[in-house]
PDB file of C-alpha atoms in Angstrom:
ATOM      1  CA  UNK A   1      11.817 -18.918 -20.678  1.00 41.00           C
ATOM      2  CA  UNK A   2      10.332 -17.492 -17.504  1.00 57.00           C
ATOM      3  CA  UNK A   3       9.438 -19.523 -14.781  1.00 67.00           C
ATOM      4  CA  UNK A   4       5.669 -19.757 -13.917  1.00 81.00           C
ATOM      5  CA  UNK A   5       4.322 -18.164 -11.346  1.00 95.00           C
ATOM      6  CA  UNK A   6       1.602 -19.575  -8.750  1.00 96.00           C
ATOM      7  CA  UNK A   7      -1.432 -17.114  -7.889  1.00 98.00           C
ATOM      8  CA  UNK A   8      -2.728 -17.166  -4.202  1.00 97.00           C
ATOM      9  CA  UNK A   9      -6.314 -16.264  -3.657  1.00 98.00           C
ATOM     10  CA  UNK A  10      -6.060 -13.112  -0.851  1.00 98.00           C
ATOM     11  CA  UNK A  11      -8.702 -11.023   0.961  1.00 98.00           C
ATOM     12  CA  UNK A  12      -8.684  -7.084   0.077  1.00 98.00           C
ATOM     13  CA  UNK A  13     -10.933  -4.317   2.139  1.00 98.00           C
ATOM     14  CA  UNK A  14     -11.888  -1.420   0.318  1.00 98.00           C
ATOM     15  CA  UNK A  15     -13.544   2.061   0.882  1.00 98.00           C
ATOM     16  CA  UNK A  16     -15.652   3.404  -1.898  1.00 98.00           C
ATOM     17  CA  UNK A  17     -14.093   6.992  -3.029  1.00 98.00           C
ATOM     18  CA  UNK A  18     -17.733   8.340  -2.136  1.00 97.00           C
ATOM     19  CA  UNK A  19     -16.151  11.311  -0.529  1.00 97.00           C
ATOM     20  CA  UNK A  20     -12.774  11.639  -2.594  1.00 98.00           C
ATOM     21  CA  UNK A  21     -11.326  14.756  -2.520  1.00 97.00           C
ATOM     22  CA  UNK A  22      -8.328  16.909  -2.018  1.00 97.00           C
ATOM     23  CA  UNK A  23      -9.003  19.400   0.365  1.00 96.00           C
ATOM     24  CA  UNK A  24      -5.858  19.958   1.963  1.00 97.00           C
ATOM     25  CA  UNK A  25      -2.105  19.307   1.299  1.00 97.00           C
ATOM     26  CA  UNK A  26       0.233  16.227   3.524  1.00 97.00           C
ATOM     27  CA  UNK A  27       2.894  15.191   0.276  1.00 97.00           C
ATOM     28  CA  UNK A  28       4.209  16.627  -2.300  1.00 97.00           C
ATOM     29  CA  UNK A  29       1.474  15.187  -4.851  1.00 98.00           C
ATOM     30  CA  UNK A  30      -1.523  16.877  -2.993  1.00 98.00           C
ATOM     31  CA  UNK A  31      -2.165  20.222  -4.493  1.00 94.00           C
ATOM     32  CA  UNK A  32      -6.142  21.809  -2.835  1.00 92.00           C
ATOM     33  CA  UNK A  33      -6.805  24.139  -6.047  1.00 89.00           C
ATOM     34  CA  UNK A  34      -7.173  21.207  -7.955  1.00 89.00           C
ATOM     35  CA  UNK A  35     -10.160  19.396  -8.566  1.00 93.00           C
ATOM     36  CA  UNK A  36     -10.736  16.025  -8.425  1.00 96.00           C
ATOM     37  CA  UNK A  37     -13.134  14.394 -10.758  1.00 97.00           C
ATOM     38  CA  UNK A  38     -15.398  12.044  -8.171  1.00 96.00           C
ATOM     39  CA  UNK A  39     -17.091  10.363 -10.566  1.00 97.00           C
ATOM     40  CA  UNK A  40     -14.028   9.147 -12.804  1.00 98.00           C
ATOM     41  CA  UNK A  41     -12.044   8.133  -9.599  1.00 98.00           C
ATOM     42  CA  UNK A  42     -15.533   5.948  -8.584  1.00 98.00           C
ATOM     43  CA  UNK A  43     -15.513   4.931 -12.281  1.00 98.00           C
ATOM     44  CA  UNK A  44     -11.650   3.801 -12.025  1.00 98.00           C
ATOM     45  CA  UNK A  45     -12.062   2.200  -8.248  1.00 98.00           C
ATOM     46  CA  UNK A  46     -14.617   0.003  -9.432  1.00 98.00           C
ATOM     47  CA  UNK A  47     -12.398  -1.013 -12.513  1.00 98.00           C
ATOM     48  CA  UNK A  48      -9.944  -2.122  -9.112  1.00 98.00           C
ATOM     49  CA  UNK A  49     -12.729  -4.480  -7.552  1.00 98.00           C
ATOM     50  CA  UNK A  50     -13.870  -6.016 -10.677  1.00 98.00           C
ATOM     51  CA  UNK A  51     -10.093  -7.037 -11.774  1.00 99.00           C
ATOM     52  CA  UNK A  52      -9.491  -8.004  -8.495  1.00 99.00           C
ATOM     53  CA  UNK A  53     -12.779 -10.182  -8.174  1.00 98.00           C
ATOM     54  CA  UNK A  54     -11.911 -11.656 -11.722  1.00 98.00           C
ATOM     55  CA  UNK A  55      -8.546 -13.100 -10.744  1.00 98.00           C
ATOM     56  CA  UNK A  56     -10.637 -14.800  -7.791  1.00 98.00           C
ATOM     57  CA  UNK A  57     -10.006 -12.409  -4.699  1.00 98.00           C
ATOM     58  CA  UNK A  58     -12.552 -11.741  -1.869  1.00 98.00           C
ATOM     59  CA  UNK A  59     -13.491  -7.932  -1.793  1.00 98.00           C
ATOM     60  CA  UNK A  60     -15.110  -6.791   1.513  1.00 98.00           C
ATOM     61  CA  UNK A  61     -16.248  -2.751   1.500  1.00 98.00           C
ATOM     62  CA  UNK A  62     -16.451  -0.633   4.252  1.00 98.00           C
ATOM     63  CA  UNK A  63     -18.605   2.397   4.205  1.00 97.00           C
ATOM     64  CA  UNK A  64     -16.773   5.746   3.986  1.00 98.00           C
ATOM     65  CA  UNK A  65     -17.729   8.316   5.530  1.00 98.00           C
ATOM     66  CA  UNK A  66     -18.626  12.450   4.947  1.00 98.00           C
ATOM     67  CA  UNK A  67     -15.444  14.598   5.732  1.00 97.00           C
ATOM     68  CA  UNK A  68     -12.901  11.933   5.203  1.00 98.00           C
ATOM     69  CA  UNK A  69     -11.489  12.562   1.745  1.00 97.00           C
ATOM     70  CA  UNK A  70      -9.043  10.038   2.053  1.00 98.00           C
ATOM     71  CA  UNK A  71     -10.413   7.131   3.797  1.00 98.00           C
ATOM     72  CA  UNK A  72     -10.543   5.573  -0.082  1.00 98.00           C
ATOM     73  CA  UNK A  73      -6.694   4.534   0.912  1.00 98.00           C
ATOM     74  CA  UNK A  74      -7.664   1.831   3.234  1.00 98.00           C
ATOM     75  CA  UNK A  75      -4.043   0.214   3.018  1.00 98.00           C
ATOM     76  CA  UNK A  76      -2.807   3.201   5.541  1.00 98.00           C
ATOM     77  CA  UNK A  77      -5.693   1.879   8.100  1.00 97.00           C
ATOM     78  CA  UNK A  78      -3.647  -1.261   9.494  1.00 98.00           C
ATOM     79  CA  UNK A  79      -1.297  -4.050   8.698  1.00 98.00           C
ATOM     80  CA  UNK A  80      -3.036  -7.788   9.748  1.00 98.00           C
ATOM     81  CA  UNK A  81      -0.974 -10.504   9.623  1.00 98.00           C
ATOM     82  CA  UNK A  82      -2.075 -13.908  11.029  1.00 97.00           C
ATOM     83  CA  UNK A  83      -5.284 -12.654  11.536  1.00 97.00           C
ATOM     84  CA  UNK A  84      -3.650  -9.910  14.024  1.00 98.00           C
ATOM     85  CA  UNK A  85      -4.704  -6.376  13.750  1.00 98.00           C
ATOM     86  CA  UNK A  86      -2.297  -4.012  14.241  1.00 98.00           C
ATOM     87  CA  UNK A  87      -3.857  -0.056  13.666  1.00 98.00           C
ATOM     88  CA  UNK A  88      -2.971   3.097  12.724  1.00 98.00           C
ATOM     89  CA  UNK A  89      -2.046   6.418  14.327  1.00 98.00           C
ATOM     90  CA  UNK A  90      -2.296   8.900  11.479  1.00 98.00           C
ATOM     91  CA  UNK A  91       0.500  11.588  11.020  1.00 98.00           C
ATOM     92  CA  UNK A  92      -1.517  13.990   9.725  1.00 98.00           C
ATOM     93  CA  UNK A  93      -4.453  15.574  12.346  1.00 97.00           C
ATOM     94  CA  UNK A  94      -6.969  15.564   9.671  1.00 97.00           C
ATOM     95  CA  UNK A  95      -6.685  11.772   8.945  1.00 98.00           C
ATOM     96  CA  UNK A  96      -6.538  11.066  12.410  1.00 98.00           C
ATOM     97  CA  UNK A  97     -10.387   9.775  12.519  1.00 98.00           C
ATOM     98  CA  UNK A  98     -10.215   7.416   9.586  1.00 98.00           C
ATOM     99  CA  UNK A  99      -8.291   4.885  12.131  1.00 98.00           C
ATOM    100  CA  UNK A 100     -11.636   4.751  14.578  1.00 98.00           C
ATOM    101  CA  UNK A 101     -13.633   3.484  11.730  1.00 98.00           C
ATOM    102  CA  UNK A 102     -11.327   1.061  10.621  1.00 98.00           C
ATOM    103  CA  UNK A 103     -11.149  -0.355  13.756  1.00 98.00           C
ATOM    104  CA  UNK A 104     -14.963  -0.588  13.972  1.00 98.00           C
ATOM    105  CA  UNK A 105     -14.935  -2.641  10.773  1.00 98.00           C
ATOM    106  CA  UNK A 106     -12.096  -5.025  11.960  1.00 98.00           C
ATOM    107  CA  UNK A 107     -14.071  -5.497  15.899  1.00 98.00           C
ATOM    108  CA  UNK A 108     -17.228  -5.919  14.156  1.00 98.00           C
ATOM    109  CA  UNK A 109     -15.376  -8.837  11.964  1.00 97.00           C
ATOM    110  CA  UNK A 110     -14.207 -10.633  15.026  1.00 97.00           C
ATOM    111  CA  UNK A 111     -10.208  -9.041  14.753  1.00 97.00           C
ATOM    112  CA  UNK A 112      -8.906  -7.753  17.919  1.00 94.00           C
ATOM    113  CA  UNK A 113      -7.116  -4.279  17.039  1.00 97.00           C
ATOM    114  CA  UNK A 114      -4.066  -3.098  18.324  1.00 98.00           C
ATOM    115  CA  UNK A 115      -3.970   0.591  18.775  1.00 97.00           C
ATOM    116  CA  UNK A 116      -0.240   1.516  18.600  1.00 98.00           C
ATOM    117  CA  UNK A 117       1.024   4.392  20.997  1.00 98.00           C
ATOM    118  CA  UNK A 118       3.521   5.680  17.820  1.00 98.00           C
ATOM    119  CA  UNK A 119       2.615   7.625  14.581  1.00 98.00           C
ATOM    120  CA  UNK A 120       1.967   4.399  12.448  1.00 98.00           C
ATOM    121  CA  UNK A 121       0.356   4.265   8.935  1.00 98.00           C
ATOM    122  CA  UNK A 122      -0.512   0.423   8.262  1.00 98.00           C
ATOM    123  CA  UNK A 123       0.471  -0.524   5.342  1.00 98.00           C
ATOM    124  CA  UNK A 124       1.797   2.739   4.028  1.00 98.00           C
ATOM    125  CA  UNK A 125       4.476   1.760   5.999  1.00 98.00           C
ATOM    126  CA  UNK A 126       4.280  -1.883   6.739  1.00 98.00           C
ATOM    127  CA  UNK A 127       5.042  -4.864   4.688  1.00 98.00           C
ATOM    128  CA  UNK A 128       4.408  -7.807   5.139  1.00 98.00           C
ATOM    129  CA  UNK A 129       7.117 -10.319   3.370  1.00 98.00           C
ATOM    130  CA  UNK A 130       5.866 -13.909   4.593  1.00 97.00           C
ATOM    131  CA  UNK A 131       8.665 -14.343   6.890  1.00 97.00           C
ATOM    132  CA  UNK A 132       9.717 -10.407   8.277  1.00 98.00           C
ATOM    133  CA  UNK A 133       7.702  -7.004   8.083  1.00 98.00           C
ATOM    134  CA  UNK A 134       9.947  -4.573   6.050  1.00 99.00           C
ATOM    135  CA  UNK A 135       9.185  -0.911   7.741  1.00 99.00           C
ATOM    136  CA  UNK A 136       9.686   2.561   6.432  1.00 98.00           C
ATOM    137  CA  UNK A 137      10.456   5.761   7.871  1.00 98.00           C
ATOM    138  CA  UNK A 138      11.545   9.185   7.649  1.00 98.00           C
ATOM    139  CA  UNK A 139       8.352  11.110   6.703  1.00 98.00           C
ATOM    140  CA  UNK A 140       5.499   9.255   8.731  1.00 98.00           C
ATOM    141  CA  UNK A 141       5.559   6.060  10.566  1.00 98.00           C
ATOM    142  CA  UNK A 142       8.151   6.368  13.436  1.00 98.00           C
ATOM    143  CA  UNK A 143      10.913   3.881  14.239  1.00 98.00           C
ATOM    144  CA  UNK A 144       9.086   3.811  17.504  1.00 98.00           C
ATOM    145  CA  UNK A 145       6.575   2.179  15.902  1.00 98.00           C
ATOM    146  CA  UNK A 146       8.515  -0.595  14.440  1.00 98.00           C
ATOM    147  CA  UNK A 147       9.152  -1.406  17.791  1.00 98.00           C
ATOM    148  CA  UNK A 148       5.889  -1.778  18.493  1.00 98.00           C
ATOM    149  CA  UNK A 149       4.839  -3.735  15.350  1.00 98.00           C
ATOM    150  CA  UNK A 150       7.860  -6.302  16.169  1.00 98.00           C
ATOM    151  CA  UNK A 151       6.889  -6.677  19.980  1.00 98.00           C
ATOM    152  CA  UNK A 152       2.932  -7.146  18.480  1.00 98.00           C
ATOM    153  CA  UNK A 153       3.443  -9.836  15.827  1.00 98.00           C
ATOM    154  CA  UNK A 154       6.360 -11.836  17.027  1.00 98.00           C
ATOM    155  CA  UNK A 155       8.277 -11.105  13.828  1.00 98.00           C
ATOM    156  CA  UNK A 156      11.083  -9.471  12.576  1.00 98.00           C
ATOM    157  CA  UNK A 157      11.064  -6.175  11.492  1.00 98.00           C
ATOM    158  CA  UNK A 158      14.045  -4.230   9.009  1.00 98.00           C
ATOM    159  CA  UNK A 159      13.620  -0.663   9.185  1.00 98.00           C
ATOM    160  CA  UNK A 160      14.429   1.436   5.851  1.00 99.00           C
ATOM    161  CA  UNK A 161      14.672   5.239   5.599  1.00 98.00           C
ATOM    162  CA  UNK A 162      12.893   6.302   2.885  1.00 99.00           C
ATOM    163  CA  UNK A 163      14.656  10.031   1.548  1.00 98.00           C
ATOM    164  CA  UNK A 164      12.410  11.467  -1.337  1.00 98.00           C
ATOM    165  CA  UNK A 165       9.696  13.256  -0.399  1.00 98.00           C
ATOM    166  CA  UNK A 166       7.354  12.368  -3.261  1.00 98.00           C
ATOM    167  CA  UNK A 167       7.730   8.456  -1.956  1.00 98.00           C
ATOM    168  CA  UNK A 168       6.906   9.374   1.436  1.00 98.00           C
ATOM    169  CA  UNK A 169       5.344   5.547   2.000  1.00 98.00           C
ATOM    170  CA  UNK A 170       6.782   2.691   1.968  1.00 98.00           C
ATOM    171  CA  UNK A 171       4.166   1.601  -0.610  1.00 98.00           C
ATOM    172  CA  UNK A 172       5.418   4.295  -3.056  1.00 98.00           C
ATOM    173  CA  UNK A 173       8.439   3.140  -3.641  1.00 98.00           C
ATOM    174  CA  UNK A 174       8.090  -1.154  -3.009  1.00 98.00           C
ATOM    175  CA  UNK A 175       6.087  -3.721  -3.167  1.00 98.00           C
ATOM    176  CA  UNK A 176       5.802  -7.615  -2.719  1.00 98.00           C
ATOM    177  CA  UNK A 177       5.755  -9.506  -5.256  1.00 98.00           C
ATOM    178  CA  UNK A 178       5.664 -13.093  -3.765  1.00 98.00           C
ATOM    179  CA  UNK A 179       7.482 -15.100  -1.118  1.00 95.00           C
ATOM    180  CA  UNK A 180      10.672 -14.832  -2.279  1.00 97.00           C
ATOM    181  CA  UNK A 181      10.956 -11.249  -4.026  1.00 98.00           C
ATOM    182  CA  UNK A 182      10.189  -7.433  -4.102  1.00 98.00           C
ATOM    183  CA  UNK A 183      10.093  -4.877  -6.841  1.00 99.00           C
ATOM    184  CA  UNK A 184      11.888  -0.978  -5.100  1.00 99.00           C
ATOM    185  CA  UNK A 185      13.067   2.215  -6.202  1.00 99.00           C
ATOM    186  CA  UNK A 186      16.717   2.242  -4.828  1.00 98.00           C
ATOM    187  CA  UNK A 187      16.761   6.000  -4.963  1.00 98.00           C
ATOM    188  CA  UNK A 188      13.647   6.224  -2.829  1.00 98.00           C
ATOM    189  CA  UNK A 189      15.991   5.312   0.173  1.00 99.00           C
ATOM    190  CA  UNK A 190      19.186   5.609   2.017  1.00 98.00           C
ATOM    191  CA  UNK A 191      22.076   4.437   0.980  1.00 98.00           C
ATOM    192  CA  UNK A 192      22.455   1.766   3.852  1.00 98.00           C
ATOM    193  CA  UNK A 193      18.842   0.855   3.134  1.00 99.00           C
ATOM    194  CA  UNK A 194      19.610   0.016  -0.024  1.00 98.00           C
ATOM    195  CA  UNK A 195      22.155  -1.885   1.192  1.00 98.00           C
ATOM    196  CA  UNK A 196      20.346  -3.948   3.463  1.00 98.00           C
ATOM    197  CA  UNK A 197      17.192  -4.205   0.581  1.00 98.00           C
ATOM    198  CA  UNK A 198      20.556  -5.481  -1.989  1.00 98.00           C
ATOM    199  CA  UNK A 199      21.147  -8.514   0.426  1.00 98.00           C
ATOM    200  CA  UNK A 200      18.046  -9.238   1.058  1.00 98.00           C
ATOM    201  CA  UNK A 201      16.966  -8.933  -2.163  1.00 98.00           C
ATOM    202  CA  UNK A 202      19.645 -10.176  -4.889  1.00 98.00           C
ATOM    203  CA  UNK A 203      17.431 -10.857  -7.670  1.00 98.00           C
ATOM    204  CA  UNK A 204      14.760  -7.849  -6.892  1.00 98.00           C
ATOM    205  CA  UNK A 205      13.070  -6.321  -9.806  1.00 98.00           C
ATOM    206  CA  UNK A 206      14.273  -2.653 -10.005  1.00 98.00           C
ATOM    207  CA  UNK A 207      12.481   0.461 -10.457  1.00 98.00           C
ATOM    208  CA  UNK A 208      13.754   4.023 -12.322  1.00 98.00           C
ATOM    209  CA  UNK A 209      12.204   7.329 -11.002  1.00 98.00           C
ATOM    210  CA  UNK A 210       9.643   7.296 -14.166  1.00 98.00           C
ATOM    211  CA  UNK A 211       7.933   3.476 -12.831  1.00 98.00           C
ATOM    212  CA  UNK A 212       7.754   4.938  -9.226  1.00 98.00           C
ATOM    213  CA  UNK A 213       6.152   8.495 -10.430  1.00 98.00           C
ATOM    214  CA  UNK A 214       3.821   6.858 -11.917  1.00 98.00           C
ATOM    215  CA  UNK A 215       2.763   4.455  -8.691  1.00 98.00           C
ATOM    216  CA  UNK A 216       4.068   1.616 -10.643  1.00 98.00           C
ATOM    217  CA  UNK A 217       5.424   0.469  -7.076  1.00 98.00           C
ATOM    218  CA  UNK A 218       1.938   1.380  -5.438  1.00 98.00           C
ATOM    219  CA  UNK A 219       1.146  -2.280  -7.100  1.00 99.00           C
ATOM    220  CA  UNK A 220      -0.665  -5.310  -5.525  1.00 99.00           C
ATOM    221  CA  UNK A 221       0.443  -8.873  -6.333  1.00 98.00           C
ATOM    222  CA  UNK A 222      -0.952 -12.034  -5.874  1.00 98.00           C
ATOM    223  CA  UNK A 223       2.442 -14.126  -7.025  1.00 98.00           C
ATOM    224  CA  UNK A 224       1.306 -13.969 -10.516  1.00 98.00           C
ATOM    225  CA  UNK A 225      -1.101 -11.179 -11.573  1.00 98.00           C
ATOM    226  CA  UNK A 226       0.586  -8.007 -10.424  1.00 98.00           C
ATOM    227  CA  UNK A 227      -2.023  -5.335 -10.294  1.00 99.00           C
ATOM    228  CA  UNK A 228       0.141  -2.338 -11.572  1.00 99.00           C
ATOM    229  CA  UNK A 229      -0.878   1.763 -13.162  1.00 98.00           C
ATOM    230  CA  UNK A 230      -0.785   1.286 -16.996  1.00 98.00           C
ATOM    231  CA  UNK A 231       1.568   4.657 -17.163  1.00 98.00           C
ATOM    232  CA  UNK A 232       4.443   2.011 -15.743  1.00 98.00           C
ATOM    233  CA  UNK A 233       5.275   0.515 -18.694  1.00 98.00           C
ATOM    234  CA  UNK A 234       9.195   0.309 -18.473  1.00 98.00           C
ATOM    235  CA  UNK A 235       8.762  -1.743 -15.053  1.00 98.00           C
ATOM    236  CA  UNK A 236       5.533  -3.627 -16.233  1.00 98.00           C
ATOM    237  CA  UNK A 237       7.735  -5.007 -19.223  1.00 98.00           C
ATOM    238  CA  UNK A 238      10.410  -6.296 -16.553  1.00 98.00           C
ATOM    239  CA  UNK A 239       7.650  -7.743 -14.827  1.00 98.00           C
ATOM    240  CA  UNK A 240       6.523  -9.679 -17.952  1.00 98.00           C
ATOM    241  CA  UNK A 241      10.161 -10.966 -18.481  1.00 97.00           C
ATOM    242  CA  UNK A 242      10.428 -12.475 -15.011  1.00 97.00           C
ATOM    243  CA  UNK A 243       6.588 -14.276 -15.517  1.00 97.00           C
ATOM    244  CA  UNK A 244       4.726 -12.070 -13.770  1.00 98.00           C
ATOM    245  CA  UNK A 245       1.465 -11.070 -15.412  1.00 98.00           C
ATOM    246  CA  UNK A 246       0.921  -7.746 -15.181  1.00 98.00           C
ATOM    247  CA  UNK A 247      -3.142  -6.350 -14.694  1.00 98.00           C
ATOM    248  CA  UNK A 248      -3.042  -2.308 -15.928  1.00 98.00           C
ATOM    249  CA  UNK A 249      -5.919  -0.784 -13.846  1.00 98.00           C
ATOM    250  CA  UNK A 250      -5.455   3.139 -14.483  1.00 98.00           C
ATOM    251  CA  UNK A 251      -6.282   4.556 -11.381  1.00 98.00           C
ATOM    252  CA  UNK A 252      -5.112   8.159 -12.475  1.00 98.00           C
ATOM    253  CA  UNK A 253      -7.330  10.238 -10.495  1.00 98.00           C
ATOM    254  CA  UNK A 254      -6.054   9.106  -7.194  1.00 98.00           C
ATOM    255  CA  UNK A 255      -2.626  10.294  -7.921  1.00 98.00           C
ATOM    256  CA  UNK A 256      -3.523  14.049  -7.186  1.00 98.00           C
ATOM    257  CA  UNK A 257      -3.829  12.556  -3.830  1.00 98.00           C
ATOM    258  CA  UNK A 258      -0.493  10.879  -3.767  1.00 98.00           C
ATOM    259  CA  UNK A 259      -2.677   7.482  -3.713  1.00 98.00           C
ATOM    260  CA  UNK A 260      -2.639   4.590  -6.377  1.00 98.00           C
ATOM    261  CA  UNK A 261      -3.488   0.532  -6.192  1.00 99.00           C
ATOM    262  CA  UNK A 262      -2.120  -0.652  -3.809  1.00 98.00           C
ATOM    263  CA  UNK A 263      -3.103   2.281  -0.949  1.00 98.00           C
ATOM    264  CA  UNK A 264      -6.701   1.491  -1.966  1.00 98.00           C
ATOM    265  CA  UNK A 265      -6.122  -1.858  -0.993  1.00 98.00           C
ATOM    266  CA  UNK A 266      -6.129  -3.217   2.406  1.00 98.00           C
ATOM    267  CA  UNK A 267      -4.787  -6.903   2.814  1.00 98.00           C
ATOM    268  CA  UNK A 268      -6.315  -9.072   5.576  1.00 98.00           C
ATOM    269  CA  UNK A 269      -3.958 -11.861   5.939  1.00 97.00           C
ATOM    270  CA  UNK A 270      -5.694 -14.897   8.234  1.00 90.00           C
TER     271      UNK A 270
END
């Protein structure tokens, strides 16, 4: 029998997909001659909040704003840990301005915000384990960065390359799934990161190419309910035989973005 997991209650911000679109190309996913259908990627945010709000997490908006297509992907805004704010420095020019109004949002909420001198996309890049921040690299956030982010917070940080192009974020190709264990895509990264992820990580839940191409990795987890894309059914049923619960939200639309759960979802740790 499984053992049974323990839900914590956690604090999400969110940016309505108001202004969703994708009008220009920074991964592999984005393609600008296809349209996106605004009112089905509102229809499957709000589907997000409402399953988050049912399982008893605090859901705090921030306003998006005209000529910011992808401010909807708040988890690329910052990483907070400890009630610490540490920002973002976009890769990309044209996100670039998201990170002022995130920053507005976090001042206005009594955080103190970090503005790191390194390309560095929040939680794109960053995750937070409970005890060390795992770190990618190789497409956007720098290993300058980590630097920074270990110098700001006090805590460890493990840098892993990430290889494949189409798992450009960290948050493509792993996720948290308590204290004690992760869910990754070994093929999203180099072969001594995989290394380093194998001793961490003994008893990690393992992805295939089909759970991560569908965002099944771009998940959110509470220690129980693992918020996951429906199309990841192969790595939701693994989930299911270690006790996890998984919570299908189909947030589809977002994909022609490169964008699924978990970069909608901003985690303010206190």
């Amino acid at each position: 029998m499984p053992e049974t997991r323990v839900p914590r209650r956690r604090r999400f911000l969110v940016c309505e997909p108001r202004h969703f679109a994708v009008q220009y190309a920074i991964n592999p996913w984005m393609q600008p001659d296809i349209q996106v259908d605004v009112d089905l990627a509102r229809e499957q945010w709000q589907s997000l909040i409402r399953a988050y709000r049912a399982h008893g997490h605090e859901v705090d908006t921030l306003e998006p704003v005209v000529g910011l297509p992808d401010m909807v992907f708040a988890a690329n805004s910052a990483v907070v840990v400890g009630g610490r704010v540490f920002g973002s420095l976009f890769h990309a020019p044209e996100r670039r301005p998201e990170s002022t109004h995130y920053e507005t949002w976090f001042k206005t909420a009594g955080f103190d915000v970090y503005r790191p001198e390194s390309v560095c996309e929040g939680e794109g890049d960053l995750v937070w384990t409970g005890r060390y921040v795992l770190a990618g690299t190789g497409f956007r956030t720098t290993r300058d960065a980590h630097r920074e982010v270990q110098e700001f917070f006090g805590h460890p940080v493990v840098s892993l390359t990430l290889v494949d192009p189409y798992f450009y974020h960290l948050d493509t190709a792993l996720f948290v799934l308590d204290d004690d264990n992760i869910a990754y895509y070994p093929e999203a990264f180099s072969p001594g990161s995989r290394e380093v992820l194998a001793r961490l990580y003994p008893d990690a839940v393992l992805a295939t190419r089909d759970d991560a191409s569908a965002f099944g990795l771009n998940s959110v987890s509470d220690g129980r309910h693992v918020f996951i894309a429906p199309q990841a059914e192969a790595l939701a049923a693994r989930l299911d035989e270690r006790g996890y619960v998984p919570v299908p939200v189909d947030l589809s639309e977002f994909r022609k973005a490169g964008g699924g759960i978990k970069c909608c979802t901003q985690e303010i740790r206190s």
